[in-house]
Amino acid sequence: VSEHLPPAIPADFEDPLEASAEELEVRNAELRPPVGPTSGRRRQRRRSGGALRQVTVTVAILVAVIVLWALGSQFHWWREAVLPPPIDVWHALLDILPTSTFWSALGITAREIVATLIGGLVIGFGLGVVFWKVPYLGRIAEPYLVSFYAVPFIVFYPVMVVIIGLNSWPIIILATTMAVIPMALNTWIGLTGVSSVYWKLAASLQCNRRQTMFRIAIPAAAPIVLSGVRLALIYSLIGSVSMEFLLAPNGLGFQIRYQYELFKDDTMLAYVVVVFAIAGLLAVIISLMEARVLGRRRPL
Amino acid sequence: VTLALRRSPFLVPLGSLGLLLLGLVCWEIASGLTFVIPSVPDTISALINNLGDPKYLTNARDTFVHILVACVIGVVIGAALGIVLGYLPAVRSSLEPLIVAMNSVPKIILYPLLLPLFKIGPTSQVVMGVLHAVFPMLIMVTGAVASMPPIYRRMGRSLQANHWQVLTRITLPAARRSLLTGARLGVSLATIGVILAEFFSTRSGLGRVMKQAYTFGQYDELMSTVLLLLLVTCLASFLIWSIERRLPE
C-alpha cells in the first residue's frame, strides 16, 4: 500500500528472441527469482561505491553532531541542565554498561521486540494469505485494516495494563497488533498483485501447490511483503520502548523515564544513546535483508 | 463468491458491518468476565456524558488542535524535504541510512530533552507530534519523487515549464498517492506523539484525562476517551483512504 510496485521485468531486459542460446541461458539465470548469496554479492559489487559513500556521509554527520554538541557545551551555548556535555554521557554509558540494571532492562526490551516481531510476522503473513485466498474476507476486512493501519494503538495501553497487569504482556500484545496490520496488508496486496503471467508459468511448469506458493508466489510478492516486514520491525521497537516509557516495571524506555525523574540526565542520555544504537542496528539489518532478498531488483 | 459479489453490491458492506458487530459482541462478553472492562452501553453513555461536559470538551479541543497543527506541520515539512531529496539522488542515497534509522527511533525518548527547551505545554507537545509525523512522510515522498518516470520531467522541460509549474503540475500530481498515504500515517503518528507527551506531563488534554482516569480507576472514563481518539483517527484515516482509492491508477 505504501510502496510502489517494482518493475516485474528488470530494467536491462532485452527481447530474448534476439539473443543467442548461450546469452539466453545467462539471462534466464538472471531472471530467476533472485534468492541466495550470488545475487546479493552481485548487487553489492554494483553498489559498493554507493555503500562506501553512505557509510562515509553517515559517519561524518554523526561526528559533526558530536563535535557541535561538545563545542556547545564547552562554550555554554546552552545551560548544562538542557544538555550535558558528550563526555559526561560517555562516562555515564561506561558506568552503566557493567551494571545488571542495564542488562536486565536491555534483556526485557529485546525480549519484547523479538516476541512482537515473531507474532507480528507470523500472524500478519497468515492473515494476508487468508485474505488473498478468500477474497470476500479480504474485502470485508479492508476498511478496518486500512483505518487501523493509521490508528494509534498505544492509546489502548493503559486499558490493557488494567486488564492484564503491569508486565510485558500488554506491551507485547499491543506492539504485535501494530506490527500485524502492515504485514497483513502488504502480504495481501503483494500476493494479489502477482502478475498473471507467473500463474500461467506455474501451470505450464506443472508446479504443485507448494511449489507455486514458495517458488513463485512468495518470491514474486517479496518486495511488497518486505516493506511490511520493515514496518513490523520499526513498530516493534517504537511500540515496546514508547509503552515502557509510559508505564512499565522495567525496560530501556522505563529506565529513560526513571533516570529523568531522578534528574540523572547523563545516565538518561546514555540510555537514549543505547536506543539510538538499536535503531541503527535495525536499519542495518533491514537494508542487508533487502539487499539479499531483492538481489538484482531495484530498491523500492 | 466473486460472482455473488458482482451480483449484489451490498454483500461487502454487510460483511464489514457484521465484523464490527462481532467485535462489539466480543467486547461485551469480555466485560462480563471482569469488572475492569466497562460494558459497551456504559462506555457509550460515559462518552456522551463527557461530550456534554464543557471541561472535557476544552481538553478534547486542546488535544485535537495540537494533533491537527502537528500533523499539518509534519506533513508540509516531510513533503518539502521529500521533494528536495527526491530530486537529488546523490544526497538522497547518502542520507538514506540516517533517515531510515531515525524513522525507527521511538521519538518519545527525546521528550525529556525537549522539555527544557520548549517548557511543558502546547509547544513541546506539538513538536513531539511533528517529530513522529515527519519521517514516514519524508520517506514516502522521497521514494515517490525519485521513482517518477524521467519522461515526466523531460516533458516539462520540452513544454518550457518553469520550476513552479513543474512542481505543481507534474511532481505533486505524480506523488499524490504517496502524499495521501503519508498524511494518513501522519494523522496517526501525530496523535501518538501528542498523546504520549500529554500522558507524560501536561496541564490539559485528553492524555491527562486518560492518566487521571487510570490512576483513579475510572475505567469507563478511560475506555470512552480511548474510544473517542480511535473513532476520530479512524474517521480521518478512512476519509483520506477513500480519496486515495478514488484516484485513477
PDB file of C-alpha atoms in Angstrom, chain A residues 102-273:
ATOM      1  CA  PHE A 102      21.271  -2.110  32.311  1.00  0.00           C
ATOM      2  CA  TRP A 103      21.420  -5.713  31.141  1.00  0.00           C
ATOM      3  CA  SER A 104      18.066  -6.648  32.631  1.00  0.00           C
ATOM      4  CA  ALA A 105      16.463  -3.560  31.034  1.00  0.00           C
ATOM      5  CA  LEU A 106      18.058  -4.402  27.689  1.00  0.00           C
ATOM      6  CA  GLY A 107      17.033  -8.045  28.040  1.00  0.00           C
ATOM      7  CA  ILE A 108      13.401  -7.169  28.717  1.00  0.00           C
ATOM      8  CA  THR A 109      13.201  -4.756  25.810  1.00  0.00           C
ATOM      9  CA  ALA A 110      14.933  -7.222  23.488  1.00  0.00           C
ATOM     10  CA  ARG A 111      12.531  -9.982  24.540  1.00  0.00           C
ATOM     11  CA  GLU A 112       9.555  -7.730  23.842  1.00  0.00           C
ATOM     12  CA  ILE A 113      10.906  -6.761  20.436  1.00  0.00           C
ATOM     13  CA  VAL A 114      11.608 -10.362  19.419  1.00  0.00           C
ATOM     14  CA  ALA A 115       8.243 -11.645  20.674  1.00  0.00           C
ATOM     15  CA  THR A 116       6.437  -8.804  18.901  1.00  0.00           C
ATOM     16  CA  LEU A 117       8.324  -9.402  15.715  1.00  0.00           C
ATOM     17  CA  ILE A 118       7.643 -13.132  15.625  1.00  0.00           C
ATOM     18  CA  GLY A 119       3.975 -12.653  16.499  1.00  0.00           C
ATOM     19  CA  GLY A 120       3.539  -9.801  14.037  1.00  0.00           C
ATOM     20  CA  LEU A 121       5.222 -11.550  11.124  1.00  0.00           C
ATOM     21  CA  VAL A 122       3.545 -14.938  11.609  1.00  0.00           C
ATOM     22  CA  ILE A 123       0.030 -13.638  12.291  1.00  0.00           C
ATOM     23  CA  GLY A 124       0.309 -10.884   9.679  1.00  0.00           C
ATOM     24  CA  PHE A 125       1.561 -13.222   6.970  1.00  0.00           C
ATOM     25  CA  GLY A 126      -1.122 -15.785   7.825  1.00  0.00           C
ATOM     26  CA  LEU A 127      -3.896 -13.195   7.687  1.00  0.00           C
ATOM     27  CA  GLY A 128      -2.534 -11.835   4.407  1.00  0.00           C
ATOM     28  CA  VAL A 129      -2.606 -15.315   2.850  1.00  0.00           C
ATOM     29  CA  VAL A 130      -6.145 -15.925   4.144  1.00  0.00           C
ATOM     30  CA  PHE A 131      -7.399 -12.602   2.721  1.00  0.00           C
ATOM     31  CA  TRP A 132      -5.790 -13.461  -0.587  1.00  0.00           C
ATOM     32  CA  LYS A 133      -7.242 -16.983  -0.725  1.00  0.00           C
ATOM     33  CA  VAL A 134     -10.708 -15.856   0.437  1.00  0.00           C
ATOM     34  CA  PRO A 135     -11.279 -12.532  -1.345  1.00  0.00           C
ATOM     35  CA  TYR A 136     -14.629 -11.998   0.368  1.00  0.00           C
ATOM     36  CA  LEU A 137     -12.995 -11.968   3.816  1.00  0.00           C
ATOM     37  CA  GLY A 138     -10.349  -9.606   2.491  1.00  0.00           C
ATOM     38  CA  ARG A 139     -12.923  -7.223   1.078  1.00  0.00           C
ATOM     39  CA  ILE A 140     -14.983  -7.020   4.273  1.00  0.00           C
ATOM     40  CA  ALA A 141     -11.866  -6.588   6.424  1.00  0.00           C
ATOM     41  CA  GLU A 142     -10.284  -3.993   4.126  1.00  0.00           C
ATOM     42  CA  PRO A 143     -11.836  -0.817   5.605  1.00  0.00           C
ATOM     43  CA  TYR A 144     -10.781  -1.893   9.110  1.00  0.00           C
ATOM     44  CA  LEU A 145      -7.285  -2.903   8.069  1.00  0.00           C
ATOM     45  CA  VAL A 146      -6.770   0.368   6.264  1.00  0.00           C
ATOM     46  CA  SER A 147      -8.095   2.550   9.050  1.00  0.00           C
ATOM     47  CA  PHE A 148      -6.342   0.502  11.752  1.00  0.00           C
ATOM     48  CA  TYR A 149      -3.160   0.986   9.735  1.00  0.00           C
ATOM     49  CA  ALA A 150      -3.326   4.555  10.969  1.00  0.00           C
ATOM     50  CA  VAL A 151      -4.713   4.037  14.454  1.00  0.00           C
ATOM     51  CA  PRO A 152      -2.561   4.927  17.451  1.00  0.00           C
ATOM     52  CA  PHE A 153      -2.920   1.594  19.251  1.00  0.00           C
ATOM     53  CA  ILE A 154      -0.649   2.901  22.002  1.00  0.00           C
ATOM     54  CA  VAL A 155      -3.630   4.811  23.448  1.00  0.00           C
ATOM     55  CA  PHE A 156      -5.048   1.404  24.396  1.00  0.00           C
ATOM     56  CA  TYR A 157      -2.066   0.761  26.639  1.00  0.00           C
ATOM     57  CA  PRO A 158      -3.486   1.982  29.972  1.00  0.00           C
ATOM     58  CA  VAL A 159      -6.635  -0.088  29.343  1.00  0.00           C
ATOM     59  CA  MET A 160      -4.545  -3.183  28.613  1.00  0.00           C
ATOM     60  CA  VAL A 161      -2.467  -2.637  31.745  1.00  0.00           C
ATOM     61  CA  VAL A 162      -5.682  -2.527  33.772  1.00  0.00           C
ATOM     62  CA  ILE A 163      -6.918  -5.744  32.149  1.00  0.00           C
ATOM     63  CA  ILE A 164      -3.724  -7.815  32.072  1.00  0.00           C
ATOM     64  CA  GLY A 165      -1.490  -6.275  34.699  1.00  0.00           C
ATOM     65  CA  LEU A 166       1.743  -4.346  34.776  1.00  0.00           C
ATOM     66  CA  ASN A 167       4.099  -6.721  32.969  1.00  0.00           C
ATOM     67  CA  SER A 168       5.463  -7.307  29.476  1.00  0.00           C
ATOM     68  CA  TRP A 169       2.276  -8.827  28.050  1.00  0.00           C
ATOM     69  CA  PRO A 170       0.244  -5.671  27.387  1.00  0.00           C
ATOM     70  CA  ILE A 171       3.256  -4.248  25.556  1.00  0.00           C
ATOM     71  CA  ILE A 172       3.778  -7.415  23.516  1.00  0.00           C
ATOM     72  CA  ILE A 173       0.082  -7.699  22.623  1.00  0.00           C
ATOM     73  CA  LEU A 174      -0.311  -4.078  21.516  1.00  0.00           C
ATOM     74  CA  ALA A 175       3.002  -3.879  19.675  1.00  0.00           C
ATOM     75  CA  THR A 176       2.119  -7.152  17.907  1.00  0.00           C
ATOM     76  CA  THR A 177      -1.218  -5.662  16.865  1.00  0.00           C
ATOM     77  CA  MET A 178       0.645  -2.659  15.473  1.00  0.00           C
ATOM     78  CA  ALA A 179       3.044  -4.929  13.574  1.00  0.00           C
ATOM     79  CA  VAL A 180       0.376  -7.340  12.263  1.00  0.00           C
ATOM     80  CA  ILE A 181      -1.558  -4.729  10.303  1.00  0.00           C
ATOM     81  CA  PRO A 182       1.096  -3.532   7.822  1.00  0.00           C
ATOM     82  CA  MET A 183       2.340  -7.114   7.487  1.00  0.00           C
ATOM     83  CA  ALA A 184      -1.135  -8.479   6.685  1.00  0.00           C
ATOM     84  CA  LEU A 185      -1.950  -5.606   4.351  1.00  0.00           C
ATOM     85  CA  ASN A 186       1.341  -5.848   2.456  1.00  0.00           C
ATOM     86  CA  THR A 187       1.248  -9.649   2.176  1.00  0.00           C
ATOM     87  CA  TRP A 188      -2.286  -9.468   0.859  1.00  0.00           C
ATOM     88  CA  ILE A 189      -1.530  -6.691  -1.637  1.00  0.00           C
ATOM     89  CA  GLY A 190       1.716  -8.361  -2.689  1.00  0.00           C
ATOM     90  CA  LEU A 191       0.085 -11.727  -3.377  1.00  0.00           C
ATOM     91  CA  THR A 192      -2.939 -10.178  -5.099  1.00  0.00           C
ATOM     92  CA  GLY A 193      -0.630  -8.145  -7.311  1.00  0.00           C
ATOM     93  CA  VAL A 194       1.392 -11.108  -8.586  1.00  0.00           C
ATOM     94  CA  SER A 195       1.221 -10.881 -12.364  1.00  0.00           C
ATOM     95  CA  SER A 196      -0.964 -13.485 -14.043  1.00  0.00           C
ATOM     96  CA  VAL A 197       1.986 -14.440 -16.233  1.00  0.00           C
ATOM     97  CA  TYR A 198       3.542 -16.044 -13.153  1.00  0.00           C
ATOM     98  CA  TRP A 199       0.471 -18.197 -12.510  1.00  0.00           C
ATOM     99  CA  LYS A 200       0.499 -19.293 -16.138  1.00  0.00           C
ATOM    100  CA  LEU A 201       4.196 -20.096 -15.788  1.00  0.00           C
ATOM    101  CA  ALA A 202       3.471 -22.184 -12.689  1.00  0.00           C
ATOM    102  CA  ALA A 203       0.722 -24.029 -14.541  1.00  0.00           C
ATOM    103  CA  SER A 204       2.856 -24.738 -17.594  1.00  0.00           C
ATOM    104  CA  LEU A 205       5.720 -25.987 -15.415  1.00  0.00           C
ATOM    105  CA  GLN A 206       3.175 -28.218 -13.648  1.00  0.00           C
ATOM    106  CA  CYS A 207       4.114 -26.885 -10.213  1.00  0.00           C
ATOM    107  CA  ASN A 208       2.190 -28.361  -7.324  1.00  0.00           C
ATOM    108  CA  ARG A 209       0.541 -26.050  -4.804  1.00  0.00           C
ATOM    109  CA  ARG A 210       3.537 -25.858  -2.521  1.00  0.00           C
ATOM    110  CA  GLN A 211       5.962 -25.130  -5.335  1.00  0.00           C
ATOM    111  CA  THR A 212       3.618 -22.485  -6.720  1.00  0.00           C
ATOM    112  CA  MET A 213       3.431 -20.829  -3.334  1.00  0.00           C
ATOM    113  CA  PHE A 214       7.088 -20.978  -2.281  1.00  0.00           C
ATOM    114  CA  ARG A 215       8.908 -20.871  -5.595  1.00  0.00           C
ATOM    115  CA  ILE A 216       6.710 -18.448  -7.487  1.00  0.00           C
ATOM    116  CA  ALA A 217       4.114 -16.508  -5.481  1.00  0.00           C
ATOM    117  CA  ILE A 218       6.248 -15.564  -2.472  1.00  0.00           C
ATOM    118  CA  PRO A 219       9.387 -14.538  -4.419  1.00  0.00           C
ATOM    119  CA  ALA A 220       7.197 -12.509  -6.788  1.00  0.00           C
ATOM    120  CA  ALA A 221       5.464 -10.744  -3.889  1.00  0.00           C
ATOM    121  CA  ALA A 222       8.709 -10.382  -1.907  1.00  0.00           C
ATOM    122  CA  PRO A 223       9.384  -6.643  -2.415  1.00  0.00           C
ATOM    123  CA  ILE A 224       5.974  -5.623  -1.085  1.00  0.00           C
ATOM    124  CA  VAL A 225       5.947  -8.231   1.678  1.00  0.00           C
ATOM    125  CA  LEU A 226       9.404  -6.986   2.701  1.00  0.00           C
ATOM    126  CA  SER A 227       8.202  -3.440   3.151  1.00  0.00           C
ATOM    127  CA  GLY A 228       5.622  -4.936   5.519  1.00  0.00           C
ATOM    128  CA  VAL A 229       8.431  -6.699   7.391  1.00  0.00           C
ATOM    129  CA  ARG A 230      10.295  -3.400   7.609  1.00  0.00           C
ATOM    130  CA  LEU A 231       7.271  -1.646   9.122  1.00  0.00           C
ATOM    131  CA  ALA A 232       6.758  -4.544  11.540  1.00  0.00           C
ATOM    132  CA  LEU A 233      10.369  -4.190  12.721  1.00  0.00           C
ATOM    133  CA  ILE A 234      10.005  -0.438  13.206  1.00  0.00           C
ATOM    134  CA  TYR A 235       6.713  -0.785  15.072  1.00  0.00           C
ATOM    135  CA  SER A 236       8.107  -3.457  17.367  1.00  0.00           C
ATOM    136  CA  LEU A 237      10.895  -1.116  18.523  1.00  0.00           C
ATOM    137  CA  ILE A 238       8.750   2.037  18.691  1.00  0.00           C
ATOM    138  CA  GLY A 239       5.883   0.199  20.385  1.00  0.00           C
ATOM    139  CA  SER A 240       7.951  -1.527  23.072  1.00  0.00           C
ATOM    140  CA  VAL A 241      10.114   1.427  24.073  1.00  0.00           C
ATOM    141  CA  SER A 242       7.286   4.005  23.955  1.00  0.00           C
ATOM    142  CA  MET A 243       4.993   1.920  26.114  1.00  0.00           C
ATOM    143  CA  GLU A 244       7.799   1.191  28.561  1.00  0.00           C
ATOM    144  CA  PHE A 245       8.364   4.920  28.766  1.00  0.00           C
ATOM    145  CA  LEU A 246       4.709   5.490  29.664  1.00  0.00           C
ATOM    146  CA  LEU A 247       4.304   2.875  32.330  1.00  0.00           C
ATOM    147  CA  ALA A 248       6.257  -0.308  32.910  1.00  0.00           C
ATOM    148  CA  PRO A 249       8.074  -2.304  35.562  1.00  0.00           C
ATOM    149  CA  ASN A 250      11.361  -2.316  33.598  1.00  0.00           C
ATOM    150  CA  GLY A 251      12.979  -1.944  30.185  1.00  0.00           C
ATOM    151  CA  LEU A 252      15.022   0.663  28.330  1.00  0.00           C
ATOM    152  CA  GLY A 253      12.080   3.047  27.963  1.00  0.00           C
ATOM    153  CA  PHE A 254      11.344   2.766  31.669  1.00  0.00           C
ATOM    154  CA  GLN A 255      14.994   3.471  32.558  1.00  0.00           C
ATOM    155  CA  ILE A 256      14.998   6.642  30.452  1.00  0.00           C
ATOM    156  CA  ARG A 257      11.987   7.945  32.279  1.00  0.00           C
ATOM    157  CA  TYR A 258      13.235   6.771  35.691  1.00  0.00           C
ATOM    158  CA  GLN A 259      16.630   8.455  35.291  1.00  0.00           C
ATOM    159  CA  TYR A 260      14.860  11.600  34.087  1.00  0.00           C
ATOM    160  CA  GLU A 261      12.779  11.673  37.231  1.00  0.00           C
ATOM    161  CA  LEU A 262      15.927  11.202  39.320  1.00  0.00           C
ATOM    162  CA  PHE A 263      17.426  14.216  37.476  1.00  0.00           C
ATOM    163  CA  LYS A 264      20.296  11.991  36.317  1.00  0.00           C
ATOM    164  CA  ASP A 265      20.491  13.490  32.856  1.00  0.00           C
ATOM    165  CA  ASP A 266      23.827  11.850  31.997  1.00  0.00           C
ATOM    166  CA  THR A 267      22.546   8.347  32.680  1.00  0.00           C
ATOM    167  CA  MET A 268      19.271   9.093  30.913  1.00  0.00           C
ATOM    168  CA  LEU A 269      21.157  10.225  27.816  1.00  0.00           C
ATOM    169  CA  ALA A 270      23.317   7.121  27.959  1.00  0.00           C
ATOM    170  CA  TYR A 271      20.129   5.030  27.718  1.00  0.00           C
ATOM    171  CA  VAL A 272      18.878   7.265  24.885  1.00  0.00           C
ATOM    172  CA  VAL A 273      22.155   6.592  23.055  1.00  0.00           C
TER     173      VAL A 273
END
